[in-house]
Short mmCIF file of C-alpha atoms and ligand atoms in Angstrom, two decimals:
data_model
loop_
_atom_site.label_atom_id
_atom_site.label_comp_id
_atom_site.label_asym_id
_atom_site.label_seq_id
_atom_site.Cartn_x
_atom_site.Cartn_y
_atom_site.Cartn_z
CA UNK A 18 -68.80 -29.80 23.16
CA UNK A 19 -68.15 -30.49 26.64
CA UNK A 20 -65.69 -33.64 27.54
CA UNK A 21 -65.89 -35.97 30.10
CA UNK A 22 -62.60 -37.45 31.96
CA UNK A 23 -63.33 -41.27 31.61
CA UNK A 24 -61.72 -41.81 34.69
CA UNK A 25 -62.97 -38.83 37.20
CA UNK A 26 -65.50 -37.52 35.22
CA UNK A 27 -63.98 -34.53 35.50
CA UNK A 28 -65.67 -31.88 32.42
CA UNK A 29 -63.62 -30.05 29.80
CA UNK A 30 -65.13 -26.86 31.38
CA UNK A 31 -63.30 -27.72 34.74
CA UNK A 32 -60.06 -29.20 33.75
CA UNK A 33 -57.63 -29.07 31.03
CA UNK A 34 -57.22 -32.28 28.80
CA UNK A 35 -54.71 -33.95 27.80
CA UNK A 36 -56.12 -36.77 25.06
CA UNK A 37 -58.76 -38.18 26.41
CA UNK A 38 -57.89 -37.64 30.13
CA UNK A 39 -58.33 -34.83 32.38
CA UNK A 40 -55.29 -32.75 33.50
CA UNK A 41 -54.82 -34.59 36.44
CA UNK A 42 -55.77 -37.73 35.25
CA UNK A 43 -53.44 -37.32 32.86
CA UNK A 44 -50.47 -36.48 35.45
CA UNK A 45 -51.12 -39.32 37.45
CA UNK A 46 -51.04 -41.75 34.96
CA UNK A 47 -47.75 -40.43 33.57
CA UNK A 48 -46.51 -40.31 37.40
CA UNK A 49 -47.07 -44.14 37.83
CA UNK A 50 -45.20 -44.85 35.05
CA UNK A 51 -42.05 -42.50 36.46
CA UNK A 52 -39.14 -44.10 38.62
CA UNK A 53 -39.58 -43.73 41.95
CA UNK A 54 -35.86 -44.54 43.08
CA UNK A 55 -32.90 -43.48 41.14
CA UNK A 56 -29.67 -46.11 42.06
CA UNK A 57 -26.40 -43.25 42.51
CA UNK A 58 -23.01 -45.32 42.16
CA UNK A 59 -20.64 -43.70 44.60
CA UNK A 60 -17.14 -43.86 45.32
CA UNK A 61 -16.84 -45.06 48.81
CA UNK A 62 -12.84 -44.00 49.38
CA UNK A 63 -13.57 -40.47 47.69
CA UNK A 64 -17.30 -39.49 48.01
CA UNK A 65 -17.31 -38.63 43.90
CA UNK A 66 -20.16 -40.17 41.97
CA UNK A 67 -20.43 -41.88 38.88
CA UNK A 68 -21.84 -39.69 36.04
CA UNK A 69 -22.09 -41.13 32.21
CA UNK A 70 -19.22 -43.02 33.35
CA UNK A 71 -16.45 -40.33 34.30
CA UNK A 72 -16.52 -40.34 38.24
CA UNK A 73 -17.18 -36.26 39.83
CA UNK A 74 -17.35 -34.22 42.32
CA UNK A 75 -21.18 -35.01 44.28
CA UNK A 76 -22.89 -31.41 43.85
CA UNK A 77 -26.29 -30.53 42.66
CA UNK A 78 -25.06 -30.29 38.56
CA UNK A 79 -23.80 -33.86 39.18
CA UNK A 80 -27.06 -35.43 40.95
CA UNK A 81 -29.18 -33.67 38.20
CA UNK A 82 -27.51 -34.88 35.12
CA UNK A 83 -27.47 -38.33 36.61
CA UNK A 84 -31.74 -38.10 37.52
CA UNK A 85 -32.07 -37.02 33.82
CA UNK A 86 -30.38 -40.08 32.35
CA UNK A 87 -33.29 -41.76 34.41
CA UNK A 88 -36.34 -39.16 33.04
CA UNK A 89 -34.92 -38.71 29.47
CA UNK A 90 -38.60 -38.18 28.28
CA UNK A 91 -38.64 -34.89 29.76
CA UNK A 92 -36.96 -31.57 30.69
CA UNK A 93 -35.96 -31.84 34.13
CA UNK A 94 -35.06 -29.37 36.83
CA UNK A 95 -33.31 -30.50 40.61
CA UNK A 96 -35.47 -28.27 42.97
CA UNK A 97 -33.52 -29.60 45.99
CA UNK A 98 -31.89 -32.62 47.00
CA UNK A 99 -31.02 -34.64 50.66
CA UNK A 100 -28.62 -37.07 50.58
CA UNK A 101 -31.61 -39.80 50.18
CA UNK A 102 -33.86 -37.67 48.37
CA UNK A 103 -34.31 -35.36 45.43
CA UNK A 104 -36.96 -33.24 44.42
CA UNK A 105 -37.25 -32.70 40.49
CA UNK A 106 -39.69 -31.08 38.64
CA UNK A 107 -40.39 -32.20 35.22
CA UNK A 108 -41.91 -30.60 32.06
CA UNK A 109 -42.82 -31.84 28.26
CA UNK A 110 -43.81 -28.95 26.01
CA UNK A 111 -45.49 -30.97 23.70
CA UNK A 112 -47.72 -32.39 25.83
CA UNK A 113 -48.47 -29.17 27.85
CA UNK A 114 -46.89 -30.63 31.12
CA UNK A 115 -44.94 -27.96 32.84
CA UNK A 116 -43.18 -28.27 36.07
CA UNK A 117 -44.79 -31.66 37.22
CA UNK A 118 -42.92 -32.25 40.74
CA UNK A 119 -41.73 -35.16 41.86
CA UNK A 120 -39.92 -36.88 44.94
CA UNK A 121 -37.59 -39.34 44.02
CA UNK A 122 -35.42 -41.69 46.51
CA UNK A 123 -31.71 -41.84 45.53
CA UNK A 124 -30.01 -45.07 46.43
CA UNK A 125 -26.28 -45.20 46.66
CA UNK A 126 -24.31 -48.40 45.78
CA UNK A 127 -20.73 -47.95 47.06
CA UNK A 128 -18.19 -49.01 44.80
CA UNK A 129 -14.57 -47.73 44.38
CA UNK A 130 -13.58 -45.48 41.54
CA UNK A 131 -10.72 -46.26 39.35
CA UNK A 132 -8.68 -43.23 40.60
CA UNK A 133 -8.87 -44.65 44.36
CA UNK A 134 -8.30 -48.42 42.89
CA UNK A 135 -4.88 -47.57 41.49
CA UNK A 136 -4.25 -45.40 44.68
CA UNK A 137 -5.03 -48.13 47.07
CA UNK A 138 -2.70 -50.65 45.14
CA UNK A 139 0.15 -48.00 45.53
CA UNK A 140 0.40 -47.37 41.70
CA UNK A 141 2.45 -45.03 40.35
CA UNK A 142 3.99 -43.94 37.02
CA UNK A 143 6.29 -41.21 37.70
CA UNK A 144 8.90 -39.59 40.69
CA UNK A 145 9.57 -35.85 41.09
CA UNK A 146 12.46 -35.53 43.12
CA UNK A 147 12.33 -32.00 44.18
CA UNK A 148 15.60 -30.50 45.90
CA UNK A 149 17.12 -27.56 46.51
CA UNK A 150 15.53 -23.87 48.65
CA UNK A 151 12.75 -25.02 51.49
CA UNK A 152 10.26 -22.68 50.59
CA UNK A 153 10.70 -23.29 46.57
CA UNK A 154 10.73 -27.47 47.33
CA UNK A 155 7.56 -26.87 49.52
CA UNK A 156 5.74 -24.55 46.76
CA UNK A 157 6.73 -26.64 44.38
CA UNK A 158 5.17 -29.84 45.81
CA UNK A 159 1.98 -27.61 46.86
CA UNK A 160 1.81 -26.40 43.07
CA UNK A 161 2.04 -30.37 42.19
CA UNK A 162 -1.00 -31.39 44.49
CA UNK A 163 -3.18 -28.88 42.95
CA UNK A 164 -2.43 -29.88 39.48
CA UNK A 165 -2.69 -33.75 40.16
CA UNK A 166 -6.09 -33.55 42.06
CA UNK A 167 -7.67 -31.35 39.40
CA UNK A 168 -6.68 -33.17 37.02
CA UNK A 169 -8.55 -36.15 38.64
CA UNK A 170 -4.68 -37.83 39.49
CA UNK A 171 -3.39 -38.57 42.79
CA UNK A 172 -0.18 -38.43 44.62
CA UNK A 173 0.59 -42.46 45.88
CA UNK A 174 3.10 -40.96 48.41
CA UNK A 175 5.95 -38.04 49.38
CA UNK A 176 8.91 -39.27 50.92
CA UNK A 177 11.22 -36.95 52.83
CA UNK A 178 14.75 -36.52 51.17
CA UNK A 179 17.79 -34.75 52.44
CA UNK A 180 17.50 -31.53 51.05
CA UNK A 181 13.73 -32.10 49.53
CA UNK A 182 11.12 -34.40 48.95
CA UNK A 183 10.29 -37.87 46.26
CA UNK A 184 6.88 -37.09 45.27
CA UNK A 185 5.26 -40.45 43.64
CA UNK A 186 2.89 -39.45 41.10
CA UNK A 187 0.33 -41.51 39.45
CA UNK A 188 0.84 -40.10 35.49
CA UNK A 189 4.07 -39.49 33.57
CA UNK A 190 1.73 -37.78 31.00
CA UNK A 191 1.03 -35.09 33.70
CA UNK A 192 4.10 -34.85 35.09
CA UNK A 193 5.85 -34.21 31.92
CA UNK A 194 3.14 -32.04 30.90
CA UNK A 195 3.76 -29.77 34.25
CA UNK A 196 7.15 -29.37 33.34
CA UNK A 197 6.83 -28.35 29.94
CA UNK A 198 4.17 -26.11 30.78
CA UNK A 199 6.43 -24.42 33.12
CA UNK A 200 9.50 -24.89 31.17
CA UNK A 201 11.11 -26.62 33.88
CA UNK A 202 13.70 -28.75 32.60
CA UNK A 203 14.43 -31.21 34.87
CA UNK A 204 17.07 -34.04 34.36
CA UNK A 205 14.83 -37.65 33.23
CA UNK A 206 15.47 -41.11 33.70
CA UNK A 207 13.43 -43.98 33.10
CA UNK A 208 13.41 -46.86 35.25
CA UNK A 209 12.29 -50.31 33.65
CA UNK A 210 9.10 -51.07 35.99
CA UNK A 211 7.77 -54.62 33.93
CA UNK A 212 5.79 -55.80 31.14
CA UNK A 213 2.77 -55.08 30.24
CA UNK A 214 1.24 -56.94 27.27
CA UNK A 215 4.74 -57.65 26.20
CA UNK A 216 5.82 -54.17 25.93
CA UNK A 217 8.42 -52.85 28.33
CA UNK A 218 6.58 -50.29 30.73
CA UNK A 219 9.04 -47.59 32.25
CA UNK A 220 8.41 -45.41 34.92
CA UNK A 221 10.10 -41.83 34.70
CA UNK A 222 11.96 -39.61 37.12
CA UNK A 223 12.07 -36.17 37.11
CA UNK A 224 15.27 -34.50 39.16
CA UNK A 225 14.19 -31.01 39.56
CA UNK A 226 16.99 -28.49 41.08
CA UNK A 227 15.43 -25.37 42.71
CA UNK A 228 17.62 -23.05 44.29
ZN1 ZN B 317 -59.83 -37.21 35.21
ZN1 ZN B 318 -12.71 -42.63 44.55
#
């Protein structure tokens, strides 16, 4: 029996259907219904982006699992994406819909992630004083950096000593964790920094010897 699109008139024998609708019918009824603009909060110190509430790097994995939070009906795919644009395409097995594309706007609301907060207030929980051999100090401090940022930490500030450098980091956890990792055993003292909620909060310092 041969159908007729209520809405084209479109026939079975020309179009797939969907229901009662014709293929494309179909599609552009499910298109109005699809966001048009996807909001993309975004640190505006660091560039990361917000994603299910940890803050990330701004690449194409990033951008794509935040457009899916926004299209959860369906199986999407980033094709390509400008900073003020992305194109996704979009498919639903059990409704036959298979790589539907669609433009969608990205809008970016600037806010400031809690990383670069705490930075810009000049917080910081821990101090590796590194002394000792230039070329050890300065690897040492390099080696530091590289564990802080990827661990999503930051560095408040270095300060020049004689014979090395005060490296202000912004978690004891991580610092003592790089030592023991290394099985550096660098001489610890605690400094009494305040209260907080009652409880005395100390901040730690790590004399490291490298000759
Ligand atoms: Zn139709
Ligand atoms: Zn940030």
């Amino acid at each position: 029996m041969v159908r007729h699109c209520p809405t084209c008139n479109r026939t079975s024998d020309e179009a797939h259907f969907y229901g009662d609708f014709c293929e494309f019918c179909a599609l552009e009824k499910i298109g109005n219904k699809l966001p048009t603009e996807v909001k993309v909060t975004v640190c505006k110190r660091c560039g990361r982006i917000n994603v299910a509430g940890d803050f990330t790097e701004k690449d194409d994995a990033a951008i794509e699992q935040v457009l899916r939070s926004h299209f959860k009906a369906f199986d999407l795919k980033l094709i390509s994406q400008i900073d003020s644009a992305a194109i996704v395409s979009l498919s639903r097995y059990e409704d036959n819909i298979e790589g539907l594309r669609r433009e969608v706007a990205l809008k970016y609301v600037k806010v400031m992630c809690p990383r670069c907060n705490r930075q810009s207030a000049g917080y910081y929980e821990a101090v590796i004083q590194l002394r000792g051999n230039n070329q050890r100090v300065s690897r040492m401090m390099h080696k530091i950096e590289e564990v802080f940022f990827g661990a999503g930490e930051f560095i408040a500030r270095v300060e020049r000593a004689n014979n090395g450098c005060d490296i202000y980091v912004s978690s004891k956890k991580l610092a003592s964790a790089f030592m023991s990792e290394r099985k550096l055993k660098p001489v610890m003292s605690y400094q009494l920094a305040g209260l907080k909620r009652g409880k005395k909060l100390y901040r730690n310092t790590y004399a490291l010897h490298l000759d």
